[in-house]
Amino acid sequence: MINSRIEQIFNQIADLMEILGQDSFVVNHYRKTARTIHRIDADIEQLAMFGQLKDLNGLGKASIEKIFEFIDTGKIQKHQDLIAEIPFGILDLLKVRGLGPKSIKLIYEKLNVYNLMGLKNAIADGTLMRLPGFGKTKAQNLAKGIKFIVATQGQLVISKAIEMSNYIADHLESQTTIEKIIPAGQIRQGCDSIDTVSIVTLANQQDFPKIIQAFITCPGTREIISQSPADVEITFANENISSKIIKAQLHLATADNLANIELINSSTPEHINQLRQLAKQNNIDLDQNAQTQQQIYQRLNLPYIEPSLRQGGNEIELAQKGKLPKVVQLADIKGDLHIHSPASDGRTPIEQLVETAIERNYQYIAITDHSHSSTIANGLSAERLLGNIEIVRKLNQKYPEIAILAGTEVDIHIDGRLDYPDEILAQLDFVVASVHMTLDCKPSQANKHLLKAMENPYVNCIGHPTTRIIHARPPLPLDIDRIIKQAAETGTALEINSNPFRLDLKASHGRLAVEAGAMLAINTDAHSKANLHLMKFGILTAQRAHATSANIINCQPLETLKKFVQAKRDRMI
DNA sequence: GCCGTTTTCGGCCCGACTGTTTTCAGTCG
């Protein structure tokens, strides 16, 4: 779906026009159009094909033309023209947290600051603070923002990395004869942040030069970092997937050495080093060709270790002791406990969400719309929530094959108070509680409100506990051990949010939770039926956390889930 | 740039909250 890219371009047109001081009503219009596109549940390309774009309120002739222009050419000329009109570094400034178009216009015009380096200097020499609206605190926050961006340069979230990988794979397939293309590396390991896209191909040796040629001439290739007869590394970018430049590797295998090449390129170097040491101790040649990866582990007297576990930690030691966890699989998931409907900011009608869940063989789902403090997400008042509970109860009669649970994603206020009174929460089947506001707070405060929320007998799960957005927003400064302890003691699940931009809890925190005996929930936080399929990313994170299905509340049958909810109420009321 | 007409151009602006600054930019989903 190209929806999100078009939405992004319209927003960027608005930002750039604002920086250039153009008509604010037109600027506003582009933002409004971006929001309209955001709310579309269908593939915008399909709508365009069937002439249905004009039916959307707010999309006029000029916007529709631009959408068609993008479908035809992959870009929008007005957007290109605006980018050409300003220094390129301005686009980086737009990514700095706490810095918007108005401020950028000001620092560009008054200080001639047009990139991250310029801003950094203006902060350091104090000139920034002489501008109206810029104090010491703001300067410090901006400095932090710059640091964060620099630290995450050249890194993609896994879904974007997969798009890059698929793009390159499609190109290779169209240009050459390849038997098999296998995404490897950090994607295969399920990392949440990826700096190198790694592809393994199976082909005949005589086709290698042609495949390498196709790889290094793939549209988007920037530079060749290294090249040998069977391995190439390049830098690569594709503006329509991400504005970032990343590394991409190609590893060519024949049928003889495929398993070995796959293994080496789907593990951390630390894991491979540990395997090499073990091989050396036992006088085994790790690089001797094998039929399968299983066979390589077998030679070392080890059970098969999945790529998601090959992190270079203690997985080999666990494997030797026969204590390798039987990590959770997608098929173990019995339901999704964090889903938004159009009652708040979801895009897919409840019935279609239910039908998609049935297609996924789920036994239950929870409809968890925002509470009223999330005004921008059209959060539900207590009255509207009660109405929605009724709707959900009735829907259960229509769909006897699945249990539709009435829930909420209730906001946690800065003092730990929840957005609904207990009498309302008591009527729900499942309650997710999440922080959405006051994200820049002190460590003591961040901990306190989560700890207090977990004390509430009706709160069953903490949604996206650290609130991080990968590469865009740092996590809350939590004492994660204390949070996990509280979760275990109160019978509250901690969410692994499957959205690839969140993956929150992250794997290392998830592993701490598993070790402490806290329950996890792998949810999608879906805002559309398509989002229900993000579950696979949460699964990868849970695998990296060494979680088994026993650690995951939504891998349990409905009766166990109900007992989990009831047990907390019995204990704490 | 779109809407809704006074059918040729005027009016439009997600909204509550925060933090920094002293009136408004940035943030949240």
Short mmCIF file of N, CA, C and O in Angstrom, two decimals, chain A residues 326-411:
data_model
loop_
_atom_site.label_atom_id
_atom_site.label_comp_id
_atom_site.label_asym_id
_atom_site.label_seq_id
_atom_site.Cartn_x
_atom_site.Cartn_y
_atom_site.Cartn_z
N LYS A 326 11.43 -23.40 24.12
CA LYS A 326 10.65 -23.71 22.92
C LYS A 326 9.84 -22.45 22.64
O LYS A 326 8.73 -22.27 23.13
N VAL A 327 10.47 -21.51 21.89
CA VAL A 327 9.91 -20.16 21.80
C VAL A 327 8.56 -20.12 21.10
O VAL A 327 8.24 -20.97 20.26
N VAL A 328 7.79 -19.11 21.46
CA VAL A 328 6.43 -18.94 20.95
C VAL A 328 6.44 -18.79 19.42
O VAL A 328 7.35 -18.21 18.85
N GLN A 329 5.42 -19.36 18.79
CA GLN A 329 5.26 -19.27 17.34
C GLN A 329 3.95 -18.53 17.02
O GLN A 329 3.04 -18.49 17.86
N LEU A 330 3.89 -18.00 15.82
CA LEU A 330 2.68 -17.27 15.41
C LEU A 330 1.42 -18.12 15.59
O LEU A 330 0.38 -17.63 16.02
N ALA A 331 1.54 -19.41 15.31
CA ALA A 331 0.38 -20.30 15.40
C ALA A 331 -0.11 -20.49 16.84
O ALA A 331 -1.23 -20.94 17.06
N ASP A 332 0.73 -20.11 17.82
CA ASP A 332 0.33 -20.25 19.22
C ASP A 332 -0.64 -19.15 19.67
O ASP A 332 -1.29 -19.26 20.72
N ILE A 333 -0.69 -18.07 18.89
CA ILE A 333 -1.51 -16.91 19.28
C ILE A 333 -3.00 -17.25 19.16
O ILE A 333 -3.46 -17.69 18.12
N LYS A 334 -3.75 -17.02 20.25
CA LYS A 334 -5.17 -17.36 20.25
C LYS A 334 -6.07 -16.13 20.16
O LYS A 334 -7.29 -16.26 20.07
N GLY A 335 -5.47 -14.95 20.21
CA GLY A 335 -6.29 -13.74 20.13
C GLY A 335 -5.45 -12.49 20.19
O GLY A 335 -4.24 -12.56 20.43
N ASP A 336 -6.09 -11.37 19.93
CA ASP A 336 -5.40 -10.06 19.92
C ASP A 336 -6.16 -9.18 20.91
O ASP A 336 -7.38 -9.02 20.80
N LEU A 337 -5.44 -8.63 21.88
CA LEU A 337 -6.12 -7.96 22.99
C LEU A 337 -5.96 -6.44 22.96
O LEU A 337 -6.13 -5.77 23.98
N HIS A 338 -5.60 -5.90 21.82
CA HIS A 338 -5.45 -4.43 21.72
C HIS A 338 -5.78 -4.02 20.28
O HIS A 338 -4.91 -4.06 19.41
N ILE A 339 -7.04 -3.66 20.06
CA ILE A 339 -7.52 -3.34 18.71
C ILE A 339 -8.43 -2.11 18.78
O ILE A 339 -9.28 -2.01 19.66
N HIS A 340 -8.25 -1.19 17.84
CA HIS A 340 -9.09 0.02 17.80
C HIS A 340 -10.14 -0.10 16.70
O HIS A 340 -9.88 -0.62 15.63
N SER A 341 -11.33 0.40 17.01
CA SER A 341 -12.42 0.41 16.03
C SER A 341 -12.69 1.86 15.63
O SER A 341 -12.13 2.78 16.22
N PRO A 342 -13.55 2.07 14.65
CA PRO A 342 -13.84 3.46 14.23
C PRO A 342 -14.51 4.29 15.33
O PRO A 342 -14.64 5.51 15.17
N ALA A 343 -14.92 3.65 16.42
CA ALA A 343 -15.49 4.44 17.52
C ALA A 343 -14.46 5.45 18.02
O ALA A 343 -14.81 6.57 18.40
N SER A 344 -13.16 5.06 18.01
CA SER A 344 -12.13 6.07 18.30
C SER A 344 -11.38 6.34 17.00
O SER A 344 -11.95 6.95 16.09
N ASP A 345 -10.15 5.87 16.85
CA ASP A 345 -9.39 6.24 15.65
C ASP A 345 -9.07 5.06 14.75
O ASP A 345 -8.17 5.14 13.92
N GLY A 346 -9.80 3.95 14.90
CA GLY A 346 -9.61 2.81 14.00
C GLY A 346 -10.25 3.10 12.64
O GLY A 346 -11.11 3.96 12.53
N ARG A 347 -9.81 2.37 11.63
CA ARG A 347 -10.30 2.65 10.28
C ARG A 347 -11.23 1.56 9.74
O ARG A 347 -11.93 1.78 8.78
N THR A 348 -11.20 0.38 10.35
CA THR A 348 -12.00 -0.74 9.83
C THR A 348 -13.21 -0.99 10.73
O THR A 348 -13.06 -1.09 11.95
N PRO A 349 -14.40 -1.10 10.13
CA PRO A 349 -15.60 -1.42 10.93
C PRO A 349 -15.39 -2.70 11.74
O PRO A 349 -14.70 -3.63 11.28
N ILE A 350 -16.03 -2.76 12.92
CA ILE A 350 -15.83 -3.88 13.84
C ILE A 350 -16.07 -5.24 13.16
O ILE A 350 -15.29 -6.17 13.33
N GLU A 351 -17.15 -5.34 12.37
CA GLU A 351 -17.47 -6.63 11.74
C GLU A 351 -16.29 -7.14 10.90
O GLU A 351 -15.97 -8.33 10.93
N GLN A 352 -15.67 -6.22 10.15
CA GLN A 352 -14.55 -6.65 9.30
C GLN A 352 -13.33 -7.03 10.14
O GLN A 352 -12.57 -7.92 9.77
N LEU A 353 -13.16 -6.35 11.26
CA LEU A 353 -12.07 -6.72 12.18
C LEU A 353 -12.30 -8.14 12.68
O LEU A 353 -11.39 -8.97 12.70
N VAL A 354 -13.56 -8.40 13.07
CA VAL A 354 -13.91 -9.73 13.59
C VAL A 354 -13.67 -10.79 12.52
O VAL A 354 -13.08 -11.83 12.79
N GLU A 355 -14.10 -10.48 11.29
CA GLU A 355 -13.95 -11.47 10.22
C GLU A 355 -12.47 -11.74 9.91
O GLU A 355 -12.08 -12.88 9.64
N THR A 356 -11.67 -10.70 9.97
CA THR A 356 -10.22 -10.89 9.76
C THR A 356 -9.63 -11.74 10.87
O THR A 356 -8.79 -12.61 10.63
N ALA A 357 -10.09 -11.51 12.10
CA ALA A 357 -9.62 -12.30 13.24
C ALA A 357 -10.01 -13.77 13.08
O ALA A 357 -9.23 -14.66 13.40
N ILE A 358 -11.22 -14.00 12.56
CA ILE A 358 -11.68 -15.38 12.33
C ILE A 358 -10.79 -16.05 11.28
O ILE A 358 -10.39 -17.21 11.43
N GLU A 359 -10.47 -15.29 10.22
CA GLU A 359 -9.57 -15.83 9.19
C GLU A 359 -8.22 -16.21 9.78
O GLU A 359 -7.54 -17.11 9.30
N ARG A 360 -7.82 -15.51 10.82
CA ARG A 360 -6.54 -15.79 11.48
C ARG A 360 -6.68 -16.91 12.53
O ARG A 360 -5.74 -17.15 13.28
N ASN A 361 -7.85 -17.50 12.59
CA ASN A 361 -8.12 -18.61 13.53
C ASN A 361 -8.05 -18.20 14.99
O ASN A 361 -7.72 -19.01 15.85
N TYR A 362 -8.33 -16.94 15.27
CA TYR A 362 -8.33 -16.50 16.66
C TYR A 362 -9.57 -17.01 17.38
O TYR A 362 -10.63 -17.18 16.79
N GLN A 363 -9.38 -17.25 18.69
CA GLN A 363 -10.54 -17.65 19.51
C GLN A 363 -11.21 -16.44 20.14
O GLN A 363 -12.34 -16.48 20.57
N TYR A 364 -10.45 -15.35 20.24
CA TYR A 364 -11.02 -14.13 20.85
C TYR A 364 -10.24 -12.90 20.39
O TYR A 364 -9.08 -13.01 19.97
N ILE A 365 -10.93 -11.75 20.45
CA ILE A 365 -10.25 -10.46 20.29
C ILE A 365 -10.87 -9.49 21.28
O ILE A 365 -12.01 -9.67 21.72
N ALA A 366 -10.13 -8.48 21.64
CA ALA A 366 -10.67 -7.42 22.49
C ALA A 366 -10.70 -6.11 21.70
O ALA A 366 -9.72 -5.76 21.06
N ILE A 367 -11.85 -5.46 21.72
CA ILE A 367 -11.96 -4.13 21.11
C ILE A 367 -11.60 -3.12 22.19
O ILE A 367 -12.28 -3.01 23.22
N THR A 368 -10.50 -2.42 21.98
CA THR A 368 -9.96 -1.54 23.03
C THR A 368 -9.76 -0.14 22.47
O THR A 368 -8.66 0.23 22.08
N ASP A 369 -10.84 0.64 22.44
CA ASP A 369 -10.72 2.00 21.92
C ASP A 369 -10.16 2.95 22.96
O ASP A 369 -10.15 2.65 24.16
N HIS A 370 -9.71 4.11 22.48
CA HIS A 370 -9.11 5.11 23.37
C HIS A 370 -10.14 5.68 24.34
O HIS A 370 -11.35 5.70 24.05
N SER A 371 -9.67 6.16 25.47
CA SER A 371 -10.54 6.82 26.45
C SER A 371 -10.55 8.33 26.18
O SER A 371 -9.79 8.83 25.36
N HIS A 372 -11.44 9.05 26.89
CA HIS A 372 -11.80 10.41 26.45
C HIS A 372 -10.66 11.43 26.48
O HIS A 372 -10.68 12.38 25.71
N SER A 373 -9.63 11.20 27.31
CA SER A 373 -8.53 12.17 27.33
C SER A 373 -7.74 12.20 26.02
O SER A 373 -7.12 13.19 25.68
N SER A 374 -7.76 11.09 25.28
CA SER A 374 -7.11 11.08 23.97
C SER A 374 -8.07 11.71 22.96
O SER A 374 -8.62 11.05 22.09
N THR A 375 -8.27 13.02 23.13
CA THR A 375 -9.27 13.71 22.31
C THR A 375 -8.92 13.61 20.83
O THR A 375 -9.80 13.43 20.00
N ILE A 376 -7.66 13.74 20.55
CA ILE A 376 -7.24 13.76 19.14
C ILE A 376 -7.51 12.42 18.46
O ILE A 376 -7.66 12.35 17.25
N ALA A 377 -7.58 11.37 19.27
CA ALA A 377 -7.89 10.05 18.73
C ALA A 377 -9.38 9.74 18.88
O ALA A 377 -9.80 8.59 18.78
N ASN A 378 -10.18 10.79 19.13
CA ASN A 378 -11.63 10.63 19.28
C ASN A 378 -11.96 9.65 20.42
O ASN A 378 -12.82 8.78 20.28
N GLY A 379 -11.25 9.79 21.54
CA GLY A 379 -11.45 8.90 22.67
C GLY A 379 -12.88 8.92 23.19
O GLY A 379 -13.57 9.94 23.11
N LEU A 380 -13.33 7.77 23.71
CA LEU A 380 -14.73 7.60 24.11
C LEU A 380 -15.00 8.16 25.50
O LEU A 380 -14.26 7.88 26.44
N SER A 381 -16.09 8.93 25.62
CA SER A 381 -16.59 9.31 26.94
C SER A 381 -17.11 8.04 27.61
O SER A 381 -17.31 7.02 26.94
N ALA A 382 -17.34 8.10 28.92
CA ALA A 382 -17.87 6.93 29.64
C ALA A 382 -19.19 6.48 29.00
O ALA A 382 -19.42 5.28 28.82
N GLU A 383 -20.01 7.44 28.62
CA GLU A 383 -21.32 7.11 28.02
C GLU A 383 -21.14 6.37 26.70
O GLU A 383 -21.78 5.36 26.44
N ARG A 384 -20.25 6.91 25.87
CA ARG A 384 -20.02 6.26 24.57
C ARG A 384 -19.43 4.86 24.78
O ARG A 384 -19.77 3.93 24.05
N LEU A 385 -18.57 4.72 25.78
CA LEU A 385 -17.99 3.40 26.04
C LEU A 385 -19.09 2.41 26.42
O LEU A 385 -19.12 1.28 25.92
N LEU A 386 -20.01 2.84 27.28
CA LEU A 386 -21.10 1.95 27.69
C LEU A 386 -21.91 1.52 26.47
O LEU A 386 -22.30 0.36 26.34
N GLY A 387 -22.15 2.47 25.56
CA GLY A 387 -22.86 2.15 24.32
C GLY A 387 -22.11 1.11 23.50
O GLY A 387 -22.70 0.19 22.95
N ASN A 388 -20.79 1.27 23.46
CA ASN A 388 -19.96 0.35 22.69
C ASN A 388 -19.94 -1.05 23.29
O ASN A 388 -19.86 -2.04 22.56
N ILE A 389 -19.99 -1.12 24.63
CA ILE A 389 -20.04 -2.43 25.28
C ILE A 389 -21.28 -3.18 24.78
O ILE A 389 -21.21 -4.36 24.44
N GLU A 390 -22.40 -2.46 24.70
CA GLU A 390 -23.65 -3.06 24.21
C GLU A 390 -23.47 -3.61 22.79
O GLU A 390 -23.88 -4.73 22.48
N ILE A 391 -22.85 -2.77 21.94
CA ILE A 391 -22.64 -3.18 20.54
C ILE A 391 -21.82 -4.46 20.48
O ILE A 391 -22.15 -5.40 19.75
N VAL A 392 -20.76 -4.50 21.28
CA VAL A 392 -19.88 -5.68 21.28
C VAL A 392 -20.62 -6.92 21.78
O VAL A 392 -20.52 -8.00 21.21
N ARG A 393 -21.40 -6.75 22.85
CA ARG A 393 -22.16 -7.90 23.40
C ARG A 393 -23.09 -8.48 22.33
O ARG A 393 -23.19 -9.69 22.17
N LYS A 394 -23.77 -7.59 21.60
CA LYS A 394 -24.71 -8.05 20.56
C LYS A 394 -23.97 -8.78 19.44
O LYS A 394 -24.44 -9.77 18.90
N LEU A 395 -22.79 -8.24 19.10
CA LEU A 395 -22.01 -8.80 17.98
C LEU A 395 -21.61 -10.24 18.27
O LEU A 395 -21.45 -11.05 17.35
N ASN A 396 -21.46 -10.58 19.55
CA ASN A 396 -21.09 -11.94 19.91
C ASN A 396 -22.13 -12.96 19.45
O ASN A 396 -21.80 -14.10 19.15
N GLN A 397 -23.40 -12.52 19.37
CA GLN A 397 -24.45 -13.43 18.92
C GLN A 397 -24.32 -13.70 17.43
O GLN A 397 -24.62 -14.79 16.95
N LYS A 398 -23.85 -12.69 16.69
CA LYS A 398 -23.70 -12.84 15.24
C LYS A 398 -22.50 -13.73 14.89
O LYS A 398 -22.50 -14.38 13.85
N TYR A 399 -21.47 -13.71 15.76
CA TYR A 399 -20.25 -14.47 15.46
C TYR A 399 -19.94 -15.47 16.58
O TYR A 399 -19.06 -15.23 17.41
N PRO A 400 -20.69 -16.59 16.63
CA PRO A 400 -20.49 -17.55 17.74
C PRO A 400 -19.12 -18.23 17.70
O PRO A 400 -18.69 -18.78 18.70
N GLU A 401 -18.43 -18.17 16.54
CA GLU A 401 -17.15 -18.89 16.42
C GLU A 401 -16.00 -18.16 17.09
O GLU A 401 -14.89 -18.70 17.20
N ILE A 402 -16.23 -16.92 17.55
CA ILE A 402 -15.16 -16.16 18.19
C ILE A 402 -15.75 -15.35 19.34
O ILE A 402 -16.91 -14.94 19.28
N ALA A 403 -14.95 -15.15 20.39
CA ALA A 403 -15.41 -14.30 21.49
C ALA A 403 -14.90 -12.89 21.27
O ALA A 403 -13.70 -12.68 21.08
N ILE A 404 -15.82 -11.93 21.24
CA ILE A 404 -15.43 -10.53 21.08
C ILE A 404 -15.54 -9.88 22.46
O ILE A 404 -16.62 -9.81 23.05
N LEU A 405 -14.38 -9.48 22.99
CA LEU A 405 -14.34 -8.95 24.34
C LEU A 405 -14.48 -7.44 24.32
O LEU A 405 -13.90 -6.76 23.47
N ALA A 406 -15.27 -6.93 25.26
CA ALA A 406 -15.40 -5.48 25.40
C ALA A 406 -14.24 -4.98 26.23
O ALA A 406 -14.01 -5.45 27.35
N GLY A 407 -13.48 -4.06 25.67
CA GLY A 407 -12.30 -3.57 26.38
C GLY A 407 -12.12 -2.08 26.20
O GLY A 407 -13.01 -1.37 25.71
N THR A 408 -10.97 -1.61 26.62
CA THR A 408 -10.61 -0.21 26.44
C THR A 408 -9.09 -0.12 26.45
O THR A 408 -8.42 -1.00 26.99
N GLU A 409 -8.58 0.94 25.82
CA GLU A 409 -7.20 1.33 26.08
C GLU A 409 -7.32 2.63 26.88
O GLU A 409 -7.44 3.72 26.31
N VAL A 410 -7.32 2.48 28.17
CA VAL A 410 -7.61 3.63 29.03
C VAL A 410 -6.30 4.41 29.29
O VAL A 410 -5.24 3.82 29.53
N ASP A 411 -6.42 5.73 29.21
CA ASP A 411 -5.24 6.58 29.44
C ASP A 411 -4.83 6.58 30.90
O ASP A 411 -5.68 6.59 31.80
#
